[in-house]
PDB file of C-alpha atoms in Angstrom:
ATOM      1  CA  UNK A   1     -74.754  36.958  -7.016  1.00 60.00           C
ATOM      2  CA  UNK A   2     -75.714  34.553  -9.379  1.00 65.00           C
ATOM      3  CA  UNK A   3     -74.281  30.831  -8.352  1.00 83.00           C
ATOM      4  CA  UNK A   4     -73.931  30.088 -11.952  1.00 92.00           C
ATOM      5  CA  UNK A   5     -70.174  29.806 -13.382  1.00 96.00           C
ATOM      6  CA  UNK A   6     -70.401  31.511 -17.945  1.00 96.00           C
ATOM      7  CA  UNK A   7     -66.983  30.825 -18.772  1.00 97.00           C
ATOM      8  CA  UNK A   8     -65.084  27.742 -16.810  1.00 98.00           C
ATOM      9  CA  UNK A   9     -60.841  27.605 -17.609  1.00 97.00           C
ATOM     10  CA  UNK A  10     -59.411  24.270 -17.467  1.00 97.00           C
ATOM     11  CA  UNK A  11     -55.984  23.462 -17.459  1.00 94.00           C
ATOM     12  CA  UNK A  12     -54.310  21.245 -19.265  1.00 94.00           C
ATOM     13  CA  UNK A  13     -51.297  19.694 -19.814  1.00 90.00           C
ATOM     14  CA  UNK A  14     -51.294  15.950 -20.706  1.00 88.00           C
ATOM     15  CA  UNK A  15     -50.936  15.332 -16.972  1.00 87.00           C
ATOM     16  CA  UNK A  16     -53.040  12.955 -15.840  1.00 88.00           C
ATOM     17  CA  UNK A  17     -54.269  15.555 -12.876  1.00 87.00           C
ATOM     18  CA  UNK A  18     -54.945  17.451 -15.703  1.00 90.00           C
ATOM     19  CA  UNK A  19     -57.144  14.719 -17.461  1.00 93.00           C
ATOM     20  CA  UNK A  20     -58.856  14.470 -14.184  1.00 93.00           C
ATOM     21  CA  UNK A  21     -59.314  18.615 -14.587  1.00 94.00           C
ATOM     22  CA  UNK A  22     -60.632  18.293 -17.713  1.00 96.00           C
ATOM     23  CA  UNK A  23     -63.338  16.113 -17.100  1.00 96.00           C
ATOM     24  CA  UNK A  24     -64.541  17.842 -14.136  1.00 96.00           C
ATOM     25  CA  UNK A  25     -64.833  20.803 -16.123  1.00 97.00           C
ATOM     26  CA  UNK A  26     -66.570  19.010 -18.597  1.00 97.00           C
ATOM     27  CA  UNK A  27     -69.141  17.688 -15.788  1.00 97.00           C
ATOM     28  CA  UNK A  28     -69.214  21.437 -15.180  1.00 96.00           C
ATOM     29  CA  UNK A  29     -69.449  23.134 -18.335  1.00 97.00           C
ATOM     30  CA  UNK A  30     -72.859  21.286 -18.827  1.00 96.00           C
ATOM     31  CA  UNK A  31     -74.673  21.525 -15.660  1.00 95.00           C
ATOM     32  CA  UNK A  32     -74.059  25.126 -15.994  1.00 96.00           C
ATOM     33  CA  UNK A  33     -74.356  25.979 -20.295  1.00 95.00           C
ATOM     34  CA  UNK A  34     -70.996  27.600 -19.594  1.00 97.00           C
ATOM     35  CA  UNK A  35     -68.421  28.107 -22.424  1.00 97.00           C
ATOM     36  CA  UNK A  36     -65.108  26.006 -22.027  1.00 98.00           C
ATOM     37  CA  UNK A  37     -61.631  27.494 -23.169  1.00 98.00           C
ATOM     38  CA  UNK A  38     -59.242  24.782 -22.939  1.00 98.00           C
ATOM     39  CA  UNK A  39     -55.752  26.679 -22.241  1.00 97.00           C
ATOM     40  CA  UNK A  40     -51.961  24.761 -22.538  1.00 95.00           C
ATOM     41  CA  UNK A  41     -49.209  26.755 -21.993  1.00 92.00           C
ATOM     42  CA  UNK A  42     -46.308  26.505 -23.740  1.00 88.00           C
ATOM     43  CA  UNK A  43     -43.577  26.937 -20.638  1.00 82.00           C
ATOM     44  CA  UNK A  44     -40.537  28.585 -22.658  1.00 77.00           C
ATOM     45  CA  UNK A  45     -38.391  28.978 -19.462  1.00 71.00           C
ATOM     46  CA  UNK A  46     -37.460  25.126 -19.930  1.00 64.00           C
ATOM     47  CA  UNK A  47     -36.106  25.964 -23.568  1.00 63.00           C
ATOM     48  CA  UNK A  48     -35.339  29.975 -24.127  1.00 59.00           C
ATOM     49  CA  UNK A  49     -31.578  28.631 -23.424  1.00 56.00           C
ATOM     50  CA  UNK A  50     -31.278  25.707 -25.898  1.00 57.00           C
ATOM     51  CA  UNK A  51     -33.946  26.938 -28.592  1.00 52.00           C
ATOM     52  CA  UNK A  52     -31.196  29.759 -29.563  1.00 54.00           C
ATOM     53  CA  UNK A  53     -29.518  27.409 -30.959  1.00 52.00           C
ATOM     54  CA  UNK A  54     -31.778  24.897 -32.616  1.00 58.00           C
ATOM     55  CA  UNK A  55     -35.706  26.581 -32.989  1.00 64.00           C
ATOM     56  CA  UNK A  56     -37.226  23.173 -33.522  1.00 75.00           C
ATOM     57  CA  UNK A  57     -38.036  23.007 -30.633  1.00 75.00           C
ATOM     58  CA  UNK A  58     -40.636  25.891 -30.079  1.00 73.00           C
ATOM     59  CA  UNK A  59     -41.968  23.996 -34.104  1.00 80.00           C
ATOM     60  CA  UNK A  60     -41.866  20.668 -31.640  1.00 84.00           C
ATOM     61  CA  UNK A  61     -44.182  22.219 -28.356  1.00 84.00           C
ATOM     62  CA  UNK A  62     -46.805  24.242 -30.457  1.00 85.00           C
ATOM     63  CA  UNK A  63     -47.290  21.120 -31.986  1.00 91.00           C
ATOM     64  CA  UNK A  64     -47.593  19.380 -29.098  1.00 92.00           C
ATOM     65  CA  UNK A  65     -50.056  21.439 -27.340  1.00 93.00           C
ATOM     66  CA  UNK A  66     -52.234  21.782 -31.030  1.00 95.00           C
ATOM     67  CA  UNK A  67     -53.056  18.121 -30.876  1.00 95.00           C
ATOM     68  CA  UNK A  68     -53.464  18.145 -26.751  1.00 96.00           C
ATOM     69  CA  UNK A  69     -55.974  20.372 -27.225  1.00 97.00           C
ATOM     70  CA  UNK A  70     -57.557  19.253 -30.059  1.00 97.00           C
ATOM     71  CA  UNK A  71     -58.290  15.703 -28.456  1.00 96.00           C
ATOM     72  CA  UNK A  72     -59.410  17.717 -25.026  1.00 97.00           C
ATOM     73  CA  UNK A  73     -61.995  19.457 -27.810  1.00 97.00           C
ATOM     74  CA  UNK A  74     -63.274  16.876 -30.206  1.00 97.00           C
ATOM     75  CA  UNK A  75     -63.943  14.876 -26.455  1.00 97.00           C
ATOM     76  CA  UNK A  76     -66.088  18.012 -24.683  1.00 97.00           C
ATOM     77  CA  UNK A  77     -68.119  18.099 -27.643  1.00 97.00           C
ATOM     78  CA  UNK A  78     -68.486  14.329 -28.093  1.00 97.00           C
ATOM     79  CA  UNK A  79     -70.122  14.339 -24.254  1.00 95.00           C
ATOM     80  CA  UNK A  80     -72.294  17.726 -24.584  1.00 95.00           C
ATOM     81  CA  UNK A  81     -70.447  20.775 -24.347  1.00 96.00           C
ATOM     82  CA  UNK A  82     -71.448  23.066 -26.989  1.00 93.00           C
ATOM     83  CA  UNK A  83     -69.731  25.994 -26.478  1.00 96.00           C
ATOM     84  CA  UNK A  84     -65.592  25.104 -26.202  1.00 97.00           C
ATOM     85  CA  UNK A  85     -62.350  27.221 -27.055  1.00 97.00           C
ATOM     86  CA  UNK A  86     -58.613  26.526 -27.410  1.00 97.00           C
ATOM     87  CA  UNK A  87     -55.863  29.050 -26.302  1.00 97.00           C
ATOM     88  CA  UNK A  88     -53.138  28.317 -26.567  1.00 95.00           C
ATOM     89  CA  UNK A  89     -50.304  30.713 -24.492  1.00 94.00           C
ATOM     90  CA  UNK A  90     -46.843  30.998 -24.004  1.00 90.00           C
ATOM     91  CA  UNK A  91     -44.605  31.526 -20.545  1.00 89.00           C
ATOM     92  CA  UNK A  92     -45.235  30.523 -17.406  1.00 88.00           C
ATOM     93  CA  UNK A  93     -48.417  28.575 -16.617  1.00 89.00           C
ATOM     94  CA  UNK A  94     -48.362  30.036 -12.459  1.00 88.00           C
ATOM     95  CA  UNK A  95     -48.586  33.686 -14.228  1.00 91.00           C
ATOM     96  CA  UNK A  96     -50.268  33.440 -17.226  1.00 94.00           C
ATOM     97  CA  UNK A  97     -53.828  31.521 -16.586  1.00 95.00           C
ATOM     98  CA  UNK A  98     -54.641  33.961 -13.449  1.00 94.00           C
ATOM     99  CA  UNK A  99     -53.254  37.101 -14.905  1.00 94.00           C
ATOM    100  CA  UNK A 100     -53.799  36.741 -18.039  1.00 95.00           C
ATOM    101  CA  UNK A 101     -55.580  33.752 -19.741  1.00 96.00           C
ATOM    102  CA  UNK A 102     -58.129  34.014 -17.124  1.00 95.00           C
ATOM    103  CA  UNK A 103     -58.626  38.362 -17.195  1.00 95.00           C
ATOM    104  CA  UNK A 104     -58.731  38.116 -21.520  1.00 96.00           C
ATOM    105  CA  UNK A 105     -60.973  35.621 -21.061  1.00 96.00           C
ATOM    106  CA  UNK A 106     -63.268  36.436 -18.443  1.00 96.00           C
ATOM    107  CA  UNK A 107     -63.421  33.583 -16.502  1.00 96.00           C
ATOM    108  CA  UNK A 108     -66.002  32.740 -13.394  1.00 95.00           C
ATOM    109  CA  UNK A 109     -63.540  29.934 -12.986  1.00 97.00           C
ATOM    110  CA  UNK A 110     -60.404  27.996 -12.849  1.00 96.00           C
ATOM    111  CA  UNK A 111     -60.052  24.367 -13.143  1.00 96.00           C
ATOM    112  CA  UNK A 112     -56.877  22.919 -12.605  1.00 92.00           C
ATOM    113  CA  UNK A 113     -54.753  19.366 -11.414  1.00 88.00           C
ATOM    114  CA  UNK A 114     -53.212  19.610  -8.191  1.00 83.00           C
ATOM    115  CA  UNK A 115     -50.278  18.167  -9.996  1.00 71.00           C
ATOM    116  CA  UNK A 116     -48.986  18.926 -13.635  1.00 61.00           C
ATOM    117  CA  UNK A 117     -45.847  17.208 -15.966  1.00 55.00           C
ATOM    118  CA  UNK A 118     -43.240  19.190 -13.702  1.00 56.00           C
ATOM    119  CA  UNK A 119     -42.366  17.685 -10.528  1.00 56.00           C
ATOM    120  CA  UNK A 120     -39.621  19.075  -9.499  1.00 55.00           C
ATOM    121  CA  UNK A 121     -40.762  23.109 -10.205  1.00 51.00           C
ATOM    122  CA  UNK A 122     -43.236  21.926  -8.503  1.00 52.00           C
ATOM    123  CA  UNK A 123     -40.564  20.820  -5.341  1.00 54.00           C
ATOM    124  CA  UNK A 124     -38.604  23.442  -5.567  1.00 47.00           C
ATOM    125  CA  UNK A 125     -41.265  26.780  -5.686  1.00 46.00           C
ATOM    126  CA  UNK A 126     -44.673  24.768  -5.389  1.00 57.00           C
ATOM    127  CA  UNK A 127     -47.246  24.321  -7.859  1.00 76.00           C
ATOM    128  CA  UNK A 128     -48.314  25.653 -10.539  1.00 83.00           C
ATOM    129  CA  UNK A 129     -51.995  24.645  -9.021  1.00 85.00           C
ATOM    130  CA  UNK A 130     -50.490  26.652  -5.768  1.00 86.00           C
ATOM    131  CA  UNK A 131     -50.248  29.961  -7.599  1.00 87.00           C
ATOM    132  CA  UNK A 132     -52.756  30.364  -9.023  1.00 91.00           C
ATOM    133  CA  UNK A 133     -55.753  29.808  -6.469  1.00 90.00           C
ATOM    134  CA  UNK A 134     -53.125  32.744  -5.023  1.00 91.00           C
ATOM    135  CA  UNK A 135     -53.606  35.502  -7.751  1.00 91.00           C
ATOM    136  CA  UNK A 136     -56.981  34.556  -9.651  1.00 92.00           C
ATOM    137  CA  UNK A 137     -59.501  37.576  -8.728  1.00 93.00           C
ATOM    138  CA  UNK A 138     -62.325  33.826 -10.054  1.00 95.00           C
ATOM    139  CA  UNK A 139     -63.130  30.987  -8.279  1.00 95.00           C
ATOM    140  CA  UNK A 140     -60.414  27.734  -8.395  1.00 95.00           C
ATOM    141  CA  UNK A 141     -60.824  23.739  -8.385  1.00 94.00           C
ATOM    142  CA  UNK A 142     -57.688  22.620  -7.796  1.00 91.00           C
ATOM    143  CA  UNK A 143     -59.460  18.604  -8.556  1.00 90.00           C
ATOM    144  CA  UNK A 144     -57.185  14.987  -7.029  1.00 83.00           C
ATOM    145  CA  UNK A 145     -56.638  12.623  -9.255  1.00 73.00           C
ATOM    146  CA  UNK A 146     -56.041   8.474  -7.690  1.00 66.00           C
ATOM    147  CA  UNK A 147     -52.941   8.797  -9.180  1.00 52.00           C
ATOM    148  CA  UNK A 148     -51.971  11.714  -6.948  1.00 48.00           C
ATOM    149  CA  UNK A 149     -53.452   8.684  -3.725  1.00 46.00           C
ATOM    150  CA  UNK A 150     -50.988   6.393  -4.769  1.00 47.00           C
ATOM    151  CA  UNK A 151     -47.876   8.538  -3.942  1.00 47.00           C
ATOM    152  CA  UNK A 152     -49.158   8.727  -1.094  1.00 41.00           C
TER     153      UNK A 152
END
């Protein structure tokens, strides 16, 4: 049994919590000389009905994802991570991250923030991090931020 991580998947959505998860992922990737895989899932459930009338929403969401990942990639490189990949997926982050992306890239660690951008969904049906923790086949690190502690 090896105690070293090789493929670290970090979920980013632009939230403060995801920023903390990213920073922790960079440090762990450097210590393990691991590949850092950045993933952003465009939650298509949010605009399926609206987008039927106006196809620009999907384009804007895709552009946001590209810009977000480019920024994280640049920062990770500047901080000394050598192997970085970025993935944009579409669907529900709760299922896409642990069941599709983690499986495809053979992740041995998933890192995510404790809370993301969708507060309404978290209130009604549970957080993305909670679902990832329950359904992932590898280790999961849920990172809490100072912002969350202040909210309590």
